[in-house]
Tab-separated table of C-alpha atoms and ligand atoms in Angstrom:
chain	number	residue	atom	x	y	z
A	6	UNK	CA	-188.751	38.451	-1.586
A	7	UNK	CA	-190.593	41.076	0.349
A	8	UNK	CA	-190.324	40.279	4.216
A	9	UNK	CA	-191.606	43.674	6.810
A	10	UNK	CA	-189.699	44.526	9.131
A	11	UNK	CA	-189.839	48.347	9.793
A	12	UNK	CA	-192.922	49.873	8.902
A	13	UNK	CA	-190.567	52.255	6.342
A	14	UNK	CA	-190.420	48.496	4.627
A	15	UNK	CA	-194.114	49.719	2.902
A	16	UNK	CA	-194.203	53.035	0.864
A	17	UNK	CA	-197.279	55.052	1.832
A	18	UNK	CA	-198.948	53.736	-1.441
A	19	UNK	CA	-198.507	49.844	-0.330
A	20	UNK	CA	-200.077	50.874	3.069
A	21	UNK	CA	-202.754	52.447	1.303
A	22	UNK	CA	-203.231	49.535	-0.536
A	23	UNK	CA	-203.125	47.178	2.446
A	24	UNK	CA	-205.486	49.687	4.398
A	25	UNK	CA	-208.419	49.203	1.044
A	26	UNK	CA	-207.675	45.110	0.663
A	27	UNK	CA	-208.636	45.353	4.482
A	28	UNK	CA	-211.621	46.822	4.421
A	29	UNK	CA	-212.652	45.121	1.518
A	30	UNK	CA	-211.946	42.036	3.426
A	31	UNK	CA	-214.231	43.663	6.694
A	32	UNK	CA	-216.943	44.131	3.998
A	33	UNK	CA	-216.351	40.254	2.089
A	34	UNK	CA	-214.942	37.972	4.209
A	35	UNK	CA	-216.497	35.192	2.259
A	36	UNK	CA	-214.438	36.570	-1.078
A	37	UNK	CA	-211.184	35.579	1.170
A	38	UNK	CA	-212.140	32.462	2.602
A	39	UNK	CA	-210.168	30.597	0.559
A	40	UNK	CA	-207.188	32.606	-0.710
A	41	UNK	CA	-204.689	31.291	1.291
A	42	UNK	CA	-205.345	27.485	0.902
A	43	UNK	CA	-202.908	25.592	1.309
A	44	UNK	CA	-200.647	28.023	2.576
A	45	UNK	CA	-199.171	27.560	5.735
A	46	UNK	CA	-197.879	30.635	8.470
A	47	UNK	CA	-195.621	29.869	11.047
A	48	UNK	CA	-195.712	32.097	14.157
A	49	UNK	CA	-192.154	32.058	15.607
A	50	UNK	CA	-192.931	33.626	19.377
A	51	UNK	CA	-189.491	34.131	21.842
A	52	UNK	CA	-191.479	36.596	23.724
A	53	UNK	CA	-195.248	36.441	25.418
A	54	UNK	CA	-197.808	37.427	23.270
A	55	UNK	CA	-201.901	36.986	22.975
A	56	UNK	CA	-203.036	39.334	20.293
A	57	UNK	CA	-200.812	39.703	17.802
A	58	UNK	CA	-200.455	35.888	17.503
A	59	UNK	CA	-203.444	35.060	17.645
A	60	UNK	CA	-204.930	37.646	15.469
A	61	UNK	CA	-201.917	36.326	13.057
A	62	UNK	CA	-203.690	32.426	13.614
A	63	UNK	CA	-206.640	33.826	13.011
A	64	UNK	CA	-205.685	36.084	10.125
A	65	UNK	CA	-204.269	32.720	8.392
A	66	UNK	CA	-207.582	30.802	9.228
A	67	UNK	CA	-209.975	33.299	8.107
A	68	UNK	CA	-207.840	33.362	4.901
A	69	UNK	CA	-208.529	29.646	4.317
A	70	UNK	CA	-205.022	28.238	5.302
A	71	UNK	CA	-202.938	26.552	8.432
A	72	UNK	CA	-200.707	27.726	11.169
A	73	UNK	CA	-197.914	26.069	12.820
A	74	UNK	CA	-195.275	27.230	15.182
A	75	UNK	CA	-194.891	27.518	19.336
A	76	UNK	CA	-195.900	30.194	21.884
A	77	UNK	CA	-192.739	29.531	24.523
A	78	UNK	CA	-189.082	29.692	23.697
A	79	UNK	CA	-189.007	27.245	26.473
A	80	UNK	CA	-190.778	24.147	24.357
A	81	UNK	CA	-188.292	25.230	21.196
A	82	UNK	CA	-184.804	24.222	20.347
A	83	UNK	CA	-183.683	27.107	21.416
A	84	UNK	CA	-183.748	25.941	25.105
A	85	UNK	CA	-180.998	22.995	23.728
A	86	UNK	CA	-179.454	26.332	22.666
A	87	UNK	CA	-180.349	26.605	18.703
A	88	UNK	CA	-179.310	29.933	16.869
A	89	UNK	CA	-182.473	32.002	15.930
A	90	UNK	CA	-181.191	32.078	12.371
A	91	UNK	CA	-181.050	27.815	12.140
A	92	UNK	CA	-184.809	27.901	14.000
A	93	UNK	CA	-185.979	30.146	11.498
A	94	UNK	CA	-184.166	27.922	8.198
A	95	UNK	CA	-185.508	24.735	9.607
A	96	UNK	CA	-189.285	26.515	10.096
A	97	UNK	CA	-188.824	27.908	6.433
A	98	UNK	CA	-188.987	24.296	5.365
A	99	UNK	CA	-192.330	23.585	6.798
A	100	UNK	CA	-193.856	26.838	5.737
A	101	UNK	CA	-194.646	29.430	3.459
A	102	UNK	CA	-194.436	32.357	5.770
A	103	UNK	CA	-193.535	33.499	9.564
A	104	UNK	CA	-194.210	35.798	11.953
A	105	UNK	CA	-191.492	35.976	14.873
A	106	UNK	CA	-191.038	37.942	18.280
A	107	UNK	CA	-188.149	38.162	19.507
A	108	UNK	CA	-186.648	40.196	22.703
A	109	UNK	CA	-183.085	40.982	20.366
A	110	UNK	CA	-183.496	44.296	18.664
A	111	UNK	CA	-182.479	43.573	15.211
A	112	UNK	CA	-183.242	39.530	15.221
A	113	UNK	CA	-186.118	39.252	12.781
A	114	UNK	CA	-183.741	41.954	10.396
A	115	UNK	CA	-181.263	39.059	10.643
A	116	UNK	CA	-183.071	35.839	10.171
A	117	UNK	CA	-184.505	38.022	7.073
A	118	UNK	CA	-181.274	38.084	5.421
A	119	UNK	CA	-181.009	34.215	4.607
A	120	UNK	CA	-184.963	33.569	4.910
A	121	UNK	CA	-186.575	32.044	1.684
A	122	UNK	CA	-189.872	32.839	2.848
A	123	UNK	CA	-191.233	36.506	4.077
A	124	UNK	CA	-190.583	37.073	7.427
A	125	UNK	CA	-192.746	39.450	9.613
A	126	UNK	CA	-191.487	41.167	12.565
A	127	UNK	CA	-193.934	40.897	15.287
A	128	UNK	CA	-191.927	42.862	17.844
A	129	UNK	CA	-188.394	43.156	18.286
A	130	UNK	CA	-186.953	44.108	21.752
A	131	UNK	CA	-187.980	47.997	22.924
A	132	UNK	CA	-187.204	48.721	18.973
A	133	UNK	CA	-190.216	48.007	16.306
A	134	UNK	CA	-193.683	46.345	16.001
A	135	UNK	CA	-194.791	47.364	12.759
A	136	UNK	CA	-198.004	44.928	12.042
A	137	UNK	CA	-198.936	47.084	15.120
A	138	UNK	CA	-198.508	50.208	13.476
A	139	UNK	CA	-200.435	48.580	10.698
A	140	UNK	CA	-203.265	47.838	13.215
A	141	UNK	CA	-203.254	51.596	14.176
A	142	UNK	CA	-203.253	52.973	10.612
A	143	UNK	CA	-206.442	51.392	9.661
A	144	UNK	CA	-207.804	52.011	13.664
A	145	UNK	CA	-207.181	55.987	12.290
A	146	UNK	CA	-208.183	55.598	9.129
A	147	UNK	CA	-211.212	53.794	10.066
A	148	UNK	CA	-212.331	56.264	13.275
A	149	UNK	CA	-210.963	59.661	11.829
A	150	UNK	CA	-210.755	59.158	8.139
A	151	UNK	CA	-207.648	60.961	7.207
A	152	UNK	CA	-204.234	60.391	8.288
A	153	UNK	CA	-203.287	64.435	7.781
A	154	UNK	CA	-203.941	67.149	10.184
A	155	UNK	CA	-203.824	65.243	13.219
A	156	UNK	CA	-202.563	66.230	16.625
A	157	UNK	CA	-201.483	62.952	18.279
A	158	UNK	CA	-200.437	62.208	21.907
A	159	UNK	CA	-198.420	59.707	22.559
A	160	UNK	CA	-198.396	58.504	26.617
A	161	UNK	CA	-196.372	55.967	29.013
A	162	UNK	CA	-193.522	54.220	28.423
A	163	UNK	CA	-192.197	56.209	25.295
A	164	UNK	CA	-188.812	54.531	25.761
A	165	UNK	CA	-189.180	51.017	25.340
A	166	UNK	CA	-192.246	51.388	23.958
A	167	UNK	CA	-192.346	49.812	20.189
A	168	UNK	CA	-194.922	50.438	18.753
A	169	UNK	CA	-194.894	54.235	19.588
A	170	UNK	CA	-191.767	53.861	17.879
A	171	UNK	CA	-192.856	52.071	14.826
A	172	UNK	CA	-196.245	54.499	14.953
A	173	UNK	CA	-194.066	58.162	15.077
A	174	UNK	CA	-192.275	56.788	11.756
A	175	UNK	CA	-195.116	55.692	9.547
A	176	UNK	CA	-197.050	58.890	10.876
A	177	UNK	CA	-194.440	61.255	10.189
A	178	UNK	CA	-194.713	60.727	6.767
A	179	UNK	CA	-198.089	62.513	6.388
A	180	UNK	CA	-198.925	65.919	6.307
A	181	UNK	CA	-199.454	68.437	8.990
A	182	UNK	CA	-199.002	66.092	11.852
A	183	UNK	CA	-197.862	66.807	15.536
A	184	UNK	CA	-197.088	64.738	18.505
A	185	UNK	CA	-197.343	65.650	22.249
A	186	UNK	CA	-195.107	63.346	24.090
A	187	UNK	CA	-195.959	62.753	27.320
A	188	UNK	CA	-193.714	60.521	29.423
A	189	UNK	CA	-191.626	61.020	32.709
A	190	UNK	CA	-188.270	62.072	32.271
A	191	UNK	CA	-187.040	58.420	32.346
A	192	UNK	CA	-189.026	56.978	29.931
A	193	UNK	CA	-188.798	59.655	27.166
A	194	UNK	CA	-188.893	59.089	23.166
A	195	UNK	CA	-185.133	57.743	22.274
A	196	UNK	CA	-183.011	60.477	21.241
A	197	UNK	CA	-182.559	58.713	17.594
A	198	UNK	CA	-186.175	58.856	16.819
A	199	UNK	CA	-186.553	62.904	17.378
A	200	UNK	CA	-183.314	63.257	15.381
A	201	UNK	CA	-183.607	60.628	12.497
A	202	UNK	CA	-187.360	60.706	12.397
A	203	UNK	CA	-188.851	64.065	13.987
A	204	UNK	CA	-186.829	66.798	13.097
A	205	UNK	CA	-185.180	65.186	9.387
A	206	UNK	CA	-189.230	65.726	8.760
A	207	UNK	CA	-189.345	68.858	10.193
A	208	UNK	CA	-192.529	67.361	12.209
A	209	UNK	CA	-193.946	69.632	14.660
A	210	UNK	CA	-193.504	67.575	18.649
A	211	UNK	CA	-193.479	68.811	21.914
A	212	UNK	CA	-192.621	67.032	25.130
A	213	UNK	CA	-194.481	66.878	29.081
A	214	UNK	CA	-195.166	65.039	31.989
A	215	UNK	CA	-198.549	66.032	32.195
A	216	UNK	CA	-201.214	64.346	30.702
A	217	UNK	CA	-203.636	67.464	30.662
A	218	UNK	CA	-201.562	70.048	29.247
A	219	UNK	CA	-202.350	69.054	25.889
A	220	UNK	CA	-205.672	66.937	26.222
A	221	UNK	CA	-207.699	69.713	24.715
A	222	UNK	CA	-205.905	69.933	21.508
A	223	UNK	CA	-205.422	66.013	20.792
A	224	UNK	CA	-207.220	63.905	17.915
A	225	UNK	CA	-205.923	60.870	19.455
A	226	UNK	CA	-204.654	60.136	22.582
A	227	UNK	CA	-201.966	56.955	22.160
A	228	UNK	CA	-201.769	55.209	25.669
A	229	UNK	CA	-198.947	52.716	26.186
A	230	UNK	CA	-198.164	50.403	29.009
A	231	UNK	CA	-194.831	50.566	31.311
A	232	UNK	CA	-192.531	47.705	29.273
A	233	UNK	CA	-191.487	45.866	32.530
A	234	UNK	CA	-189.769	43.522	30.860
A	235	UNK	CA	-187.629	45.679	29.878
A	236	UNK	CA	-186.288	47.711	32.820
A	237	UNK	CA	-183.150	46.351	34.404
A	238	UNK	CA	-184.616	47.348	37.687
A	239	UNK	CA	-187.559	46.225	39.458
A	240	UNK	CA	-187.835	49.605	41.605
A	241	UNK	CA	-187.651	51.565	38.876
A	242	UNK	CA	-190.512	50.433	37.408
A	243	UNK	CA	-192.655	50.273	40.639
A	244	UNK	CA	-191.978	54.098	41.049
A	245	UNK	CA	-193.220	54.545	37.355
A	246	UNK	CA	-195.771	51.855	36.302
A	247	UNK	CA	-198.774	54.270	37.600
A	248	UNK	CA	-197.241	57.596	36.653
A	249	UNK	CA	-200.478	57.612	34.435
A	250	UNK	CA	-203.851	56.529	34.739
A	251	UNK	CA	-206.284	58.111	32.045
A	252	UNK	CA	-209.781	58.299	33.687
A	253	UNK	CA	-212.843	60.855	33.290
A	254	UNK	CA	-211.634	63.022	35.267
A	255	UNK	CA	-208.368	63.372	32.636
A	256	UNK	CA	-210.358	63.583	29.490
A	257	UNK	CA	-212.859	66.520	31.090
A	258	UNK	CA	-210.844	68.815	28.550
A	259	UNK	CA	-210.737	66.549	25.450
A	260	UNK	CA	-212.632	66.694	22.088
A	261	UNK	CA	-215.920	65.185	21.739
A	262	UNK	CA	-213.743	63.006	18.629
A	263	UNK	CA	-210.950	62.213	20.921
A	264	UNK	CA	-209.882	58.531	19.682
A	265	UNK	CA	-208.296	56.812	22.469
A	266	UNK	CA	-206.028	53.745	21.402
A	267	UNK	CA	-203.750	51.365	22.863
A	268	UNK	CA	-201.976	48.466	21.878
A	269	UNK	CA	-202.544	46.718	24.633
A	270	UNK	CA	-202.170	44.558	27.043
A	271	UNK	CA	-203.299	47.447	29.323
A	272	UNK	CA	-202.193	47.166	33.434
A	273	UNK	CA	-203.379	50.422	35.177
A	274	UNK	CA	-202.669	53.155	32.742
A	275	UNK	CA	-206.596	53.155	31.637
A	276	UNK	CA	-209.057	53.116	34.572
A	277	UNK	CA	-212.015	50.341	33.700
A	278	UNK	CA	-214.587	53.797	33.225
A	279	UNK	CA	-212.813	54.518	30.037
A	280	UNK	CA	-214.107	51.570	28.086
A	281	UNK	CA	-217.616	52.693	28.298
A	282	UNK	CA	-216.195	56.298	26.717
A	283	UNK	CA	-217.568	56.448	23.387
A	284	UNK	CA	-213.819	58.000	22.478
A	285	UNK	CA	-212.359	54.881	23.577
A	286	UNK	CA	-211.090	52.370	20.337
A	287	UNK	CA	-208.875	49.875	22.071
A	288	UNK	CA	-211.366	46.753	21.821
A	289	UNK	CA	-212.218	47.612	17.955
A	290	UNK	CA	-208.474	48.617	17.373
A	291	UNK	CA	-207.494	44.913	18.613
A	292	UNK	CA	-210.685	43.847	15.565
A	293	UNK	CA	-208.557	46.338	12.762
A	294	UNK	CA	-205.593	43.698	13.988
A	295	UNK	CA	-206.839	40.090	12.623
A	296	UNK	CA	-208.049	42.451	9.161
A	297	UNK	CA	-204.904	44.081	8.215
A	298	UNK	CA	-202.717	41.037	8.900
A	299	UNK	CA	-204.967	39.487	6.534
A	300	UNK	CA	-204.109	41.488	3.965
A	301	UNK	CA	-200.385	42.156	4.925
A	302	UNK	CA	-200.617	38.127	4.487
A	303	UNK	CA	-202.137	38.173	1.006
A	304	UNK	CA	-199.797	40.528	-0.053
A	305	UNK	CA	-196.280	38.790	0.759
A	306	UNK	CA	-197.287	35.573	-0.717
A	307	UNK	CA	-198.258	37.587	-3.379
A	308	UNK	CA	-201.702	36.808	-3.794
A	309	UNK	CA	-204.393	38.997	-5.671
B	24	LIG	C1	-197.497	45.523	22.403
B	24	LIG	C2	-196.115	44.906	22.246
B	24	LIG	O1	-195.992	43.689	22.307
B	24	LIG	O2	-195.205	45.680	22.040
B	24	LIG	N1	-198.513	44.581	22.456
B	24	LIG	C3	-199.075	44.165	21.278
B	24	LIG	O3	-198.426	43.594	20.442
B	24	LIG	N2	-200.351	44.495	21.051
B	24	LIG	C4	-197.565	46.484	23.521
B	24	LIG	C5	-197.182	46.027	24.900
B	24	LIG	O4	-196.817	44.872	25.110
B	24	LIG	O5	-197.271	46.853	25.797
């Protein structure tokens, strides 16, 4: 039983593969329409969330099969005070696959162990979010056509950020990329990712505060949001949630094939002008989304 979990979960040859049933899927929806009937996803959501489940819904409907599950903890057993693990076994009985969220580091790794259908993390805690990463690697693939020889910068909340976590693993494993890291001091990369991912790959990274330093050498320019949720402090994140706000002004320096991505939900960190930038990707990179799920989908049932 395959399940993801951390984007190392897929060698560089299944994301390859997932990256070509994608676009083949962009270029034929029709040839997919049906693949998944009766198949049923359940999305398993303990944390807010509008893309990724939704473009999971709408991954599962545009493959031809159904969707169950809840959007609020608050309407779930879990507010009578259900274990994640007994949510998840019950859910497994009603469905052939799930997606979860869950604010416990670790919790979809967990439910995994004893899960008889795939399970899919779709964000756990500040840790991973690797059907994000997923969304990103075909967003690159897509805009820049190569996933070597790319500067990247990586901006905001680098700390509790996920999928900046989840992205610096699967890109480390390609050649001859670097990563800028710009965050303040407080909400730097976690020490665990430079050792255990950055330097054990001998990847070239640098880290700043300023957004410009680097803007001139970048291929794309990863902007994050502050993770609120996950400060224990509400003053500390006043004092940083606009620490950054990309605008023209900021990209005067940057290449003329500057990608600029985001997971989104965006708050301030990307003033309004930038969506009319041709170098902006953010709308199309939430498109890539409801594509690759599609085929991450197809290929944990197992289905050609
Ligand atoms: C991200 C997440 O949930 O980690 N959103 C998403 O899934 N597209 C980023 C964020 O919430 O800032």
């Amino acid at each position: 039983m395959k399940h993801l979990i951390d984007i190392k979960d897929l060698s560089v040859e299944e994301i390859d593969d997932l990256i070509k049933t994608a676009k083949d899927i962009m270029a034929n929806k029709e040839k997919y329409s049906e693949k998944c009937k009766n198949k049923i996803l359940a999305t398993l959501f303990f944390e807010p969330s509008t893309r990724t489940r939704l473009s999971f819904e709408s991954a599962m409907l545009g493959l031809g099969g159904k969707v169950i599950g809840f959007s609020d903890a608050a309407n779930s057993s879990t507010s009578k005070g259900e274990s994640v693990s007994d949510t998840v076994r019950t859910v497994s009985c009603y469905s052939d696959i799930i997606a979860m969220r869950h604010p416990k580091e670790g919790a979809p790794m967990v439910v995994s162990k004893t899960s008889n259908v795939p399970i899919i993390n779709a964000g756990d805690g500040g840790h991973n979010h690797p059907t994000q990463t997923l969304t990103d690697l075909l967003t690159i693939n897509c805009e820049k056509g190569r996933f070597s020889d790319l500067t990247i910068g990586l901006c905001g909340d680098l700390k509790f950020g996920r999928t900046v976590h989840s992205l610096i693993t699967a890109m480390s494993r390609y050649k001859n990329v670097k990563f800028v890291l710009i965050s303040p001091n407080e909400l730097k990369v976690p020490d665990y990712i430079k050792k255990e991912v950055l330097d054990k790959n001998n990847i070239e990274w640098c880290e700043t505060q300023d957004i410009e330093e680097y803007m001139d050498k970048l291929d794309i320019l990863y902007m994050t949001r502050v993770q609120r949720e996950r400060f224990f402090n509400e003053a500390d994140y006043v004092r940083l949630k606009d620490y950054y706000i990309l605008n023209e002004e900021k990209l005067a320096k940057a290449k003329k094939d500057l990608k600029i991505l985001h997971p989104l939900p965006r708050v301030n960190e990307i003033a309004k002008e930038v969506d009319n930038d041709p170098r902006a990707c953010y709308f199309k990179q939430v498109e890539y989304g409801r594509y690759i799920r599609m085929a991450l989908i197809l290929k944990l049932l197992e289905i050609k």
